[in-house]
Amino acid sequence: MAKYQRILDAAISVFAEQGFFQSTIAQIAKEAGVADGTIYLYFKNKDDILVQFYQYKTRQIFERFREAVSKPATAEEKLRCLIRVHLQEFQKDRNMAIVYQAETHQNRTLGTELIKEMSKMYRDIISEVVELGQEEGTIRRDLYMGLVKRFINGAVDEVINSWIHSGGKYDLVTMADPLVDLFIKGIGVNRQ
Amino acid sequence: MAKYQRILDAAISVFAEQGFFQSTIAQIAKEAGVADGTIYLYFKNKDDILVQFYQYKTRQIFERFREAVSKPATAEEKLRCLIRVHLQEFQKDRNMAIVYQAETHQNRTLGTELIKEMSKMYRDIISEVVELGQEEGTIRRDLYMGLVKRFINGAVDEVINSWIHSGGKYDLVTMADPLVDLFIKGIGVNRQ
């Protein structure tokens, strides 16, 4: 399994560096320090590496997301913890962040079902938190949930994207609290 | 110029259908109804088509964005008008929307400077509107502008993305007002 993991990490590093389509099995093998043939012991082809990466990595991340929302008591604290963990995980693994962000915006069939499933899981967590806040009386009831999920998901994604494009130069996690404040209070002056 | 435009439209349609990397000049020529060689009268190569598309299309769109914020008097109305025009333009040209969304999330050098420039232009418009609102007293002063721009830009992008992934089945523009309400009021209950 150590070799499987090494190939997966090497592949994500190569994909992040030069994009999925321009990457070759030979480059991945070189990066992993294995023979080309070794890769085919674990993976059918390049596509399969990407699909297995999604399966492995995102399952791991989603367990952390679930954990993040299970501990705090209030909706606002749950949302804060979710966004913080989200930014933390992407900051911890910049290659994964690059590949994930690039691939989720591609319009092609490879891994599409997996990506849809994961996006749905993330949005389900947001729904649960928002609904809890509505029960608590801390979150507005006049919301269109489909839009709220996109509003939160999109803003977090864009904050991660900007961080990637900046070369990962600043501490991404410091954005969590100001971002959650924007989600909750908006940019408008609270008129009494 | 009619042929130039026809090739550009055909290329975007092919890129949207199967992705930039998998598209060939031969497919673009076929879609445009011209000989392969004709394409090289107007474009150096496939990369050049994408770059010229960005130059042509985004200049056009940014003029409309500028116009959208120049007419209304208040910051909130300007923001509403900007988001509405943004969704309108992407709804009007779904192929453009697909290519634009896929390419802006790629981590590669092709057209990167152009994309950065355009994103910056968009964010500058948002800054101006938000600063106007701060002067008016309608938008909070305790905001980190860099984050506000990503917050708005990201949410709009994600709403467009969801629309693309749904197959463009619903009226994207109806999302404009509820989205602006989220930007301004947030999801939290306004505590008196």
mmCIF file of N, CA and C in Angstrom, chain B residues 29-139:
data_model
loop_
_atom_site.group_PDB
_atom_site.id
_atom_site.type_symbol
_atom_site.label_atom_id
_atom_site.label_comp_id
_atom_site.label_asym_id
_atom_site.label_seq_id
_atom_site.Cartn_x
_atom_site.Cartn_y
_atom_site.Cartn_z
ATOM 1 N N ALA B 29 -12.853 23.310 -37.905
ATOM 2 C CA ALA B 29 -13.065 23.645 -39.318
ATOM 3 C C ALA B 29 -14.386 23.050 -39.811
ATOM 4 N N LYS B 30 -14.616 21.798 -39.426
ATOM 5 C CA LYS B 30 -15.851 21.129 -39.848
ATOM 6 C C LYS B 30 -17.081 21.860 -39.292
ATOM 7 N N GLU B 31 -17.022 22.176 -38.006
ATOM 8 C CA GLU B 31 -18.131 22.881 -37.343
ATOM 9 C C GLU B 31 -18.383 24.255 -37.985
ATOM 10 N N ALA B 32 -17.282 24.921 -38.392
ATOM 11 C CA ALA B 32 -17.419 26.252 -38.991
ATOM 12 C C ALA B 32 -17.761 26.177 -40.473
ATOM 13 N N GLY B 33 -17.625 25.001 -41.058
ATOM 14 C CA GLY B 33 -17.891 24.840 -42.487
ATOM 15 C C GLY B 33 -16.827 25.492 -43.355
ATOM 16 N N VAL B 34 -15.572 25.415 -42.907
ATOM 17 C CA VAL B 34 -14.455 25.959 -43.709
ATOM 18 C C VAL B 34 -13.376 24.865 -43.826
ATOM 19 N N ALA B 35 -12.422 25.090 -44.716
ATOM 20 C CA ALA B 35 -11.298 24.151 -44.829
ATOM 21 C C ALA B 35 -10.339 24.374 -43.662
ATOM 22 N N ASP B 36 -9.627 23.320 -43.271
ATOM 23 C CA ASP B 36 -8.668 23.426 -42.163
ATOM 24 C C ASP B 36 -7.724 24.619 -42.351
ATOM 25 N N GLY B 37 -7.237 24.746 -43.609
ATOM 26 C CA GLY B 37 -6.256 25.796 -43.914
ATOM 27 C C GLY B 37 -6.792 27.197 -43.660
ATOM 28 N N THR B 38 -8.096 27.373 -43.828
ATOM 29 C CA THR B 38 -8.710 28.698 -43.643
ATOM 30 C C THR B 38 -8.506 29.194 -42.209
ATOM 31 N N ILE B 39 -8.541 28.241 -41.271
ATOM 32 C CA ILE B 39 -8.383 28.614 -39.864
ATOM 33 C C ILE B 39 -7.044 29.285 -39.631
ATOM 34 N N TYR B 40 -6.025 28.781 -40.341
ATOM 35 C CA TYR B 40 -4.672 29.334 -40.157
ATOM 36 C C TYR B 40 -4.486 30.710 -40.821
ATOM 37 N N LEU B 41 -5.468 31.144 -41.578
ATOM 38 C CA LEU B 41 -5.429 32.520 -42.101
ATOM 39 C C LEU B 41 -5.733 33.510 -40.975
ATOM 40 N N TYR B 42 -6.503 33.044 -39.998
ATOM 41 C CA TYR B 42 -6.946 33.943 -38.920
ATOM 42 C C TYR B 42 -6.267 33.683 -37.581
ATOM 43 N N PHE B 43 -5.838 32.411 -37.389
ATOM 44 C CA PHE B 43 -5.288 32.032 -36.082
ATOM 45 C C PHE B 43 -3.993 31.245 -36.256
ATOM 46 N N LYS B 44 -3.060 31.465 -35.308
ATOM 47 C CA LYS B 44 -1.786 30.754 -35.378
ATOM 48 C C LYS B 44 -1.983 29.268 -35.079
ATOM 49 N N ASN B 45 -2.785 28.974 -34.076
ATOM 50 C CA ASN B 45 -3.011 27.591 -33.652
ATOM 51 C C ASN B 45 -4.226 27.547 -32.711
ATOM 52 N N LYS B 46 -4.450 26.411 -32.126
ATOM 53 C CA LYS B 46 -5.625 26.229 -31.260
ATOM 54 C C LYS B 46 -5.552 27.164 -30.042
ATOM 55 N N ASP B 47 -4.366 27.266 -29.477
ATOM 56 C CA ASP B 47 -4.187 28.174 -28.329
ATOM 57 C C ASP B 47 -4.597 29.598 -28.691
ATOM 58 N N ASP B 48 -4.181 30.016 -29.882
ATOM 59 C CA ASP B 48 -4.459 31.385 -30.317
ATOM 60 C C ASP B 48 -5.965 31.636 -30.440
ATOM 61 N N ILE B 49 -6.706 30.604 -30.818
ATOM 62 C CA ILE B 49 -8.170 30.768 -30.916
ATOM 63 C C ILE B 49 -8.739 31.094 -29.541
ATOM 64 N N LEU B 50 -8.277 30.343 -28.549
ATOM 65 C CA LEU B 50 -8.781 30.566 -27.190
ATOM 66 C C LEU B 50 -8.406 31.964 -26.688
ATOM 67 N N VAL B 51 -7.182 32.359 -26.942
ATOM 68 C CA VAL B 51 -6.727 33.679 -26.494
ATOM 69 C C VAL B 51 -7.530 34.787 -27.189
ATOM 70 N N GLN B 52 -7.738 34.635 -28.500
ATOM 71 C CA GLN B 52 -8.506 35.666 -29.219
ATOM 72 C C GLN B 52 -9.966 35.683 -28.772
ATOM 73 N N PHE B 53 -10.491 34.514 -28.437
ATOM 74 C CA PHE B 53 -11.852 34.444 -27.893
ATOM 75 C C PHE B 53 -11.948 35.269 -26.613
ATOM 76 N N TYR B 54 -10.976 35.060 -25.729
ATOM 77 C CA TYR B 54 -10.970 35.835 -24.480
ATOM 78 C C TYR B 54 -10.927 37.331 -24.762
ATOM 79 N N GLN B 55 -10.064 37.705 -25.684
ATOM 80 C CA GLN B 55 -9.910 39.134 -25.961
ATOM 81 C C GLN B 55 -11.196 39.734 -26.490
ATOM 82 N N TYR B 56 -11.787 39.041 -27.445
ATOM 83 C CA TYR B 56 -12.971 39.554 -28.105
ATOM 84 C C TYR B 56 -14.190 39.560 -27.175
ATOM 85 N N LYS B 57 -14.461 38.381 -26.619
ATOM 86 C CA LYS B 57 -15.705 38.201 -25.870
ATOM 87 C C LYS B 57 -15.694 38.955 -24.538
ATOM 88 N N THR B 58 -14.584 38.899 -23.867
ATOM 89 C CA THR B 58 -14.595 39.504 -22.547
ATOM 90 C C THR B 58 -14.566 41.019 -22.622
ATOM 91 N N ARG B 59 -13.945 41.558 -23.660
ATOM 92 C CA ARG B 59 -13.999 43.012 -23.807
ATOM 93 C C ARG B 59 -15.456 43.438 -23.960
ATOM 94 N N GLN B 60 -16.159 42.690 -24.793
ATOM 95 C CA GLN B 60 -17.573 42.960 -25.038
ATOM 96 C C GLN B 60 -18.388 42.889 -23.731
ATOM 97 N N ILE B 61 -18.164 41.816 -22.971
ATOM 98 C CA ILE B 61 -18.920 41.641 -21.735
ATOM 99 C C ILE B 61 -18.578 42.727 -20.719
ATOM 100 N N PHE B 62 -17.308 43.069 -20.643
ATOM 101 C CA PHE B 62 -16.932 44.068 -19.647
ATOM 102 C C PHE B 62 -17.496 45.441 -19.948
ATOM 103 N N GLU B 63 -17.712 45.721 -21.222
ATOM 104 C CA GLU B 63 -18.386 46.979 -21.552
ATOM 105 C C GLU B 63 -19.801 46.971 -20.981
ATOM 106 N N ARG B 64 -20.450 45.830 -21.080
ATOM 107 C CA ARG B 64 -21.820 45.719 -20.533
ATOM 108 C C ARG B 64 -21.826 45.805 -19.008
ATOM 109 N N PHE B 65 -20.804 45.261 -18.379
ATOM 110 C CA PHE B 65 -20.707 45.343 -16.915
ATOM 111 C C PHE B 65 -20.541 46.800 -16.487
ATOM 112 N N ARG B 66 -19.662 47.496 -17.193
ATOM 113 C CA ARG B 66 -19.414 48.924 -16.903
ATOM 114 C C ARG B 66 -20.701 49.720 -17.030
ATOM 115 N N GLU B 67 -21.415 49.438 -18.116
ATOM 116 C CA GLU B 67 -22.681 50.114 -18.384
ATOM 117 C C GLU B 67 -23.680 49.812 -17.254
ATOM 118 N N ALA B 68 -23.682 48.548 -16.823
ATOM 119 C CA ALA B 68 -24.632 48.107 -15.792
ATOM 120 C C ALA B 68 -24.464 48.885 -14.493
ATOM 121 N N VAL B 69 -23.226 49.197 -14.138
ATOM 122 C CA VAL B 69 -23.021 49.902 -12.873
ATOM 123 C C VAL B 69 -23.058 51.420 -13.040
ATOM 124 N N SER B 70 -23.044 51.893 -14.278
ATOM 125 C CA SER B 70 -22.991 53.349 -14.455
ATOM 126 C C SER B 70 -24.364 53.990 -14.310
ATOM 127 N N LYS B 71 -25.418 53.239 -14.605
ATOM 128 C CA LYS B 71 -26.751 53.843 -14.623
ATOM 129 C C LYS B 71 -27.397 54.041 -13.250
ATOM 130 N N PRO B 72 -27.514 52.997 -12.425
ATOM 131 C CA PRO B 72 -28.260 53.186 -11.177
ATOM 132 C C PRO B 72 -27.558 54.160 -10.230
ATOM 133 N N ALA B 73 -28.332 54.702 -9.306
ATOM 134 C CA ALA B 73 -27.786 55.736 -8.422
ATOM 135 C C ALA B 73 -27.149 55.163 -7.150
ATOM 136 N N THR B 74 -27.769 54.141 -6.571
ATOM 137 C CA THR B 74 -27.270 53.640 -5.287
ATOM 138 C C THR B 74 -26.410 52.384 -5.466
ATOM 139 N N ALA B 75 -25.616 52.103 -4.440
ATOM 140 C CA ALA B 75 -24.724 50.941 -4.483
ATOM 141 C C ALA B 75 -25.529 49.653 -4.626
ATOM 142 N N GLU B 76 -26.605 49.537 -3.869
ATOM 143 C CA GLU B 76 -27.386 48.312 -3.940
ATOM 144 C C GLU B 76 -27.975 48.101 -5.336
ATOM 145 N N GLU B 77 -28.476 49.169 -5.928
ATOM 146 C CA GLU B 77 -29.036 49.051 -7.286
ATOM 147 C C GLU B 77 -27.946 48.723 -8.306
ATOM 148 N N LYS B 78 -26.783 49.314 -8.113
ATOM 149 C CA LYS B 78 -25.656 49.024 -9.016
ATOM 150 C C LYS B 78 -25.277 47.539 -8.929
ATOM 151 N N LEU B 79 -25.195 47.035 -7.707
ATOM 152 C CA LEU B 79 -24.833 45.633 -7.507
ATOM 153 C C LEU B 79 -25.888 44.721 -8.137
ATOM 154 N N ARG B 80 -27.161 45.066 -7.926
ATOM 155 C CA ARG B 80 -28.249 44.288 -8.511
ATOM 156 C C ARG B 80 -28.153 44.258 -10.025
ATOM 157 N N CYS B 81 -27.874 45.406 -10.597
ATOM 158 C CA CYS B 81 -27.812 45.517 -12.052
ATOM 159 C C CYS B 81 -26.593 44.751 -12.595
ATOM 160 N N LEU B 82 -25.462 44.830 -11.897
ATOM 161 C CA LEU B 82 -24.247 44.111 -12.308
ATOM 162 C C LEU B 82 -24.486 42.600 -12.319
ATOM 163 N N ILE B 83 -25.042 42.085 -11.243
ATOM 164 C CA ILE B 83 -25.256 40.638 -11.129
ATOM 165 C C ILE B 83 -26.266 40.181 -12.181
ATOM 166 N N ARG B 84 -27.299 40.997 -12.407
ATOM 167 C CA ARG B 84 -28.312 40.636 -13.392
ATOM 168 C C ARG B 84 -27.695 40.543 -14.798
ATOM 169 N N VAL B 85 -26.894 41.551 -15.156
ATOM 170 C CA VAL B 85 -26.256 41.556 -16.480
ATOM 171 C C VAL B 85 -25.263 40.393 -16.597
ATOM 172 N N HIS B 86 -24.536 40.118 -15.523
ATOM 173 C CA HIS B 86 -23.585 39.011 -15.509
ATOM 174 C C HIS B 86 -24.317 37.691 -15.832
ATOM 175 N N LEU B 87 -25.391 37.423 -15.121
ATOM 176 C CA LEU B 87 -26.137 36.181 -15.345
ATOM 177 C C LEU B 87 -26.765 36.165 -16.742
ATOM 178 N N GLN B 88 -27.258 37.324 -17.180
ATOM 179 C CA GLN B 88 -27.853 37.439 -18.514
ATOM 180 C C GLN B 88 -26.860 37.068 -19.617
ATOM 181 N N GLU B 89 -25.666 37.633 -19.526
ATOM 182 C CA GLU B 89 -24.658 37.408 -20.572
ATOM 183 C C GLU B 89 -24.247 35.947 -20.644
ATOM 184 N N PHE B 90 -24.111 35.308 -19.483
ATOM 185 C CA PHE B 90 -23.713 33.901 -19.480
ATOM 186 C C PHE B 90 -24.866 33.007 -19.927
ATOM 187 N N GLN B 91 -26.089 33.409 -19.587
ATOM 188 C CA GLN B 91 -27.242 32.634 -20.024
ATOM 189 C C GLN B 91 -27.408 32.709 -21.544
ATOM 190 N N LYS B 92 -27.126 33.880 -22.100
ATOM 191 C CA LYS B 92 -27.288 34.112 -23.541
ATOM 192 C C LYS B 92 -26.340 33.256 -24.367
ATOM 193 N N ASP B 93 -25.194 32.921 -23.799
ATOM 194 C CA ASP B 93 -24.159 32.215 -24.555
ATOM 195 C C ASP B 93 -23.586 31.083 -23.701
ATOM 196 N N ARG B 94 -24.301 29.969 -23.711
ATOM 197 C CA ARG B 94 -23.954 28.856 -22.825
ATOM 198 C C ARG B 94 -22.597 28.240 -23.157
ATOM 199 N N ASN B 95 -22.238 28.164 -24.449
ATOM 200 C CA ASN B 95 -20.923 27.626 -24.815
ATOM 201 C C ASN B 95 -19.809 28.483 -24.227
ATOM 202 N N MET B 96 -19.977 29.791 -24.344
ATOM 203 C CA MET B 96 -19.002 30.712 -23.767
ATOM 204 C C MET B 96 -18.902 30.474 -22.259
ATOM 205 N N ALA B 97 -20.050 30.308 -21.614
ATOM 206 C CA ALA B 97 -20.077 30.087 -20.168
ATOM 207 C C ALA B 97 -19.283 28.839 -19.794
ATOM 208 N N ILE B 98 -19.479 27.762 -20.544
ATOM 209 C CA ILE B 98 -18.794 26.499 -20.245
ATOM 210 C C ILE B 98 -17.280 26.657 -20.390
ATOM 211 N N VAL B 99 -16.854 27.226 -21.507
ATOM 212 C CA VAL B 99 -15.415 27.379 -21.764
ATOM 213 C C VAL B 99 -14.793 28.318 -20.730
ATOM 214 N N TYR B 100 -15.472 29.410 -20.475
ATOM 215 C CA TYR B 100 -14.954 30.389 -19.519
ATOM 216 C C TYR B 100 -14.801 29.775 -18.128
ATOM 217 N N GLN B 101 -15.833 29.071 -17.679
ATOM 218 C CA GLN B 101 -15.781 28.486 -16.339
ATOM 219 C C GLN B 101 -14.708 27.411 -16.242
ATOM 220 N N ALA B 102 -14.570 26.590 -17.275
ATOM 221 C CA ALA B 102 -13.564 25.525 -17.239
ATOM 222 C C ALA B 102 -12.161 26.128 -17.256
ATOM 223 N N GLU B 103 -11.951 27.089 -18.127
ATOM 224 C CA GLU B 103 -10.600 27.613 -18.309
ATOM 225 C C GLU B 103 -10.115 28.473 -17.153
ATOM 226 N N THR B 104 -11.024 29.215 -16.524
ATOM 227 C CA THR B 104 -10.571 30.084 -15.438
ATOM 228 C C THR B 104 -10.125 29.281 -14.219
ATOM 229 N N HIS B 105 -10.462 27.984 -14.201
ATOM 230 C CA HIS B 105 -10.029 27.174 -13.065
ATOM 231 C C HIS B 105 -8.879 26.246 -13.414
ATOM 232 N N GLN B 106 -8.328 26.431 -14.606
ATOM 233 C CA GLN B 106 -7.164 25.643 -14.999
ATOM 234 C C GLN B 106 -5.908 26.298 -14.467
ATOM 235 N N ASN B 107 -4.976 25.441 -14.119
ATOM 236 C CA ASN B 107 -3.702 25.962 -13.636
ATOM 237 C C ASN B 107 -2.663 25.849 -14.752
ATOM 238 N N ARG B 108 -2.795 26.732 -15.762
ATOM 239 C CA ARG B 108 -1.797 26.678 -16.821
ATOM 240 C C ARG B 108 -1.574 28.066 -17.387
ATOM 241 N N THR B 109 -0.549 28.187 -18.178
ATOM 242 C CA THR B 109 -0.109 29.524 -18.560
ATOM 243 C C THR B 109 -0.937 30.137 -19.679
ATOM 244 N N LEU B 110 -1.533 29.271 -20.538
ATOM 245 C CA LEU B 110 -2.272 29.786 -21.689
ATOM 246 C C LEU B 110 -3.358 30.782 -21.270
ATOM 247 N N GLY B 111 -3.185 32.012 -21.712
ATOM 248 C CA GLY B 111 -4.210 33.010 -21.447
ATOM 249 C C GLY B 111 -4.306 33.447 -19.989
ATOM 250 N N THR B 112 -3.386 32.965 -19.159
ATOM 251 C CA THR B 112 -3.461 33.256 -17.731
ATOM 252 C C THR B 112 -3.456 34.755 -17.446
ATOM 253 N N GLU B 113 -2.589 35.471 -18.145
ATOM 254 C CA GLU B 113 -2.509 36.919 -17.912
ATOM 255 C C GLU B 113 -3.832 37.601 -18.246
ATOM 256 N N LEU B 114 -4.423 37.180 -19.358
ATOM 257 C CA LEU B 114 -5.713 37.737 -19.772
ATOM 258 C C LEU B 114 -6.795 37.451 -18.739
ATOM 259 N N ILE B 115 -6.828 36.188 -18.268
ATOM 260 C CA ILE B 115 -7.841 35.804 -17.298
ATOM 261 C C ILE B 115 -7.658 36.588 -16.003
ATOM 262 N N LYS B 116 -6.414 36.731 -15.588
ATOM 263 C CA LYS B 116 -6.132 37.499 -14.375
ATOM 264 C C LYS B 116 -6.597 38.945 -14.516
ATOM 265 N N GLU B 117 -6.320 39.494 -15.702
ATOM 266 C CA GLU B 117 -6.688 40.875 -15.969
ATOM 267 C C GLU B 117 -8.212 41.053 -15.910
ATOM 268 N N MET B 118 -8.910 40.107 -16.497
ATOM 269 C CA MET B 118 -10.359 40.194 -16.515
ATOM 270 C C MET B 118 -10.954 40.033 -15.127
ATOM 271 N N SER B 119 -10.429 39.054 -14.386
ATOM 272 C CA SER B 119 -10.916 38.858 -13.028
ATOM 273 C C SER B 119 -10.677 40.122 -12.225
ATOM 274 N N LYS B 120 -9.534 40.733 -12.454
ATOM 275 C CA LYS B 120 -9.208 41.954 -11.729
ATOM 276 C C LYS B 120 -10.191 43.074 -12.087
ATOM 277 N N MET B 121 -10.512 43.197 -13.365
ATOM 278 C CA MET B 121 -11.472 44.216 -13.800
ATOM 279 C C MET B 121 -12.811 44.031 -13.095
ATOM 280 N N TYR B 122 -13.251 42.779 -13.035
ATOM 281 C CA TYR B 122 -14.532 42.476 -12.405
ATOM 282 C C TYR B 122 -14.492 42.840 -10.925
ATOM 283 N N ARG B 123 -13.398 42.463 -10.298
ATOM 284 C CA ARG B 123 -13.265 42.750 -8.867
ATOM 285 C C ARG B 123 -13.147 44.243 -8.606
ATOM 286 N N ASP B 124 -12.542 44.972 -9.555
ATOM 287 C CA ASP B 124 -12.456 46.431 -9.402
ATOM 288 C C ASP B 124 -13.846 47.050 -9.415
ATOM 289 N N ILE B 125 -14.704 46.529 -10.295
ATOM 290 C CA ILE B 125 -16.082 47.050 -10.351
ATOM 291 C C ILE B 125 -16.767 46.803 -9.002
ATOM 292 N N ILE B 126 -16.604 45.598 -8.471
ATOM 293 C CA ILE B 126 -17.223 45.291 -7.175
ATOM 294 C C ILE B 126 -16.697 46.232 -6.087
ATOM 295 N N SER B 127 -15.382 46.444 -6.079
ATOM 296 C CA SER B 127 -14.792 47.364 -5.088
ATOM 297 C C SER B 127 -15.425 48.740 -5.153
ATOM 298 N N GLU B 128 -15.538 49.254 -6.363
ATOM 299 C CA GLU B 128 -16.105 50.603 -6.531
ATOM 300 C C GLU B 128 -17.512 50.682 -5.954
ATOM 301 N N VAL B 129 -18.306 49.647 -6.258
ATOM 302 C CA VAL B 129 -19.698 49.637 -5.800
ATOM 303 C C VAL B 129 -19.750 49.549 -4.270
ATOM 304 N N VAL B 130 -18.921 48.672 -3.715
ATOM 305 C CA VAL B 130 -18.915 48.497 -2.262
ATOM 306 C C VAL B 130 -18.436 49.787 -1.580
ATOM 307 N N GLU B 131 -17.421 50.407 -2.138
ATOM 308 C CA GLU B 131 -16.925 51.666 -1.549
ATOM 309 C C GLU B 131 -17.977 52.773 -1.622
ATOM 310 N N LEU B 132 -18.712 52.802 -2.721
ATOM 311 C CA LEU B 132 -19.806 53.776 -2.840
ATOM 312 C C LEU B 132 -20.833 53.533 -1.728
ATOM 313 N N GLY B 133 -21.171 52.260 -1.519
ATOM 314 C CA GLY B 133 -22.130 51.916 -0.465
ATOM 315 C C GLY B 133 -21.626 52.320 0.915
ATOM 316 N N GLN B 134 -20.316 52.223 1.114
ATOM 317 C CA GLN B 134 -19.744 52.627 2.403
ATOM 318 C C GLN B 134 -19.868 54.137 2.583
ATOM 319 N N GLU B 135 -19.674 54.865 1.488
ATOM 320 C CA GLU B 135 -19.855 56.324 1.550
ATOM 321 C C GLU B 135 -21.315 56.687 1.817
ATOM 322 N N GLU B 136 -22.215 55.951 1.158
ATOM 323 C CA GLU B 136 -23.659 56.180 1.349
ATOM 324 C C GLU B 136 -24.104 55.838 2.760
ATOM 325 N N GLY B 137 -23.339 54.939 3.413
ATOM 326 C CA GLY B 137 -23.752 54.452 4.728
ATOM 327 C C GLY B 137 -24.662 53.241 4.651
ATOM 328 N N THR B 138 -24.729 52.624 3.469
ATOM 329 C CA THR B 138 -25.590 51.445 3.320
ATOM 330 C C THR B 138 -24.803 50.137 3.408
ATOM 331 N N ILE B 139 -23.491 50.234 3.286
ATOM 332 C CA ILE B 139 -22.653 49.023 3.361
ATOM 333 C C ILE B 139 -21.652 49.181 4.503
#
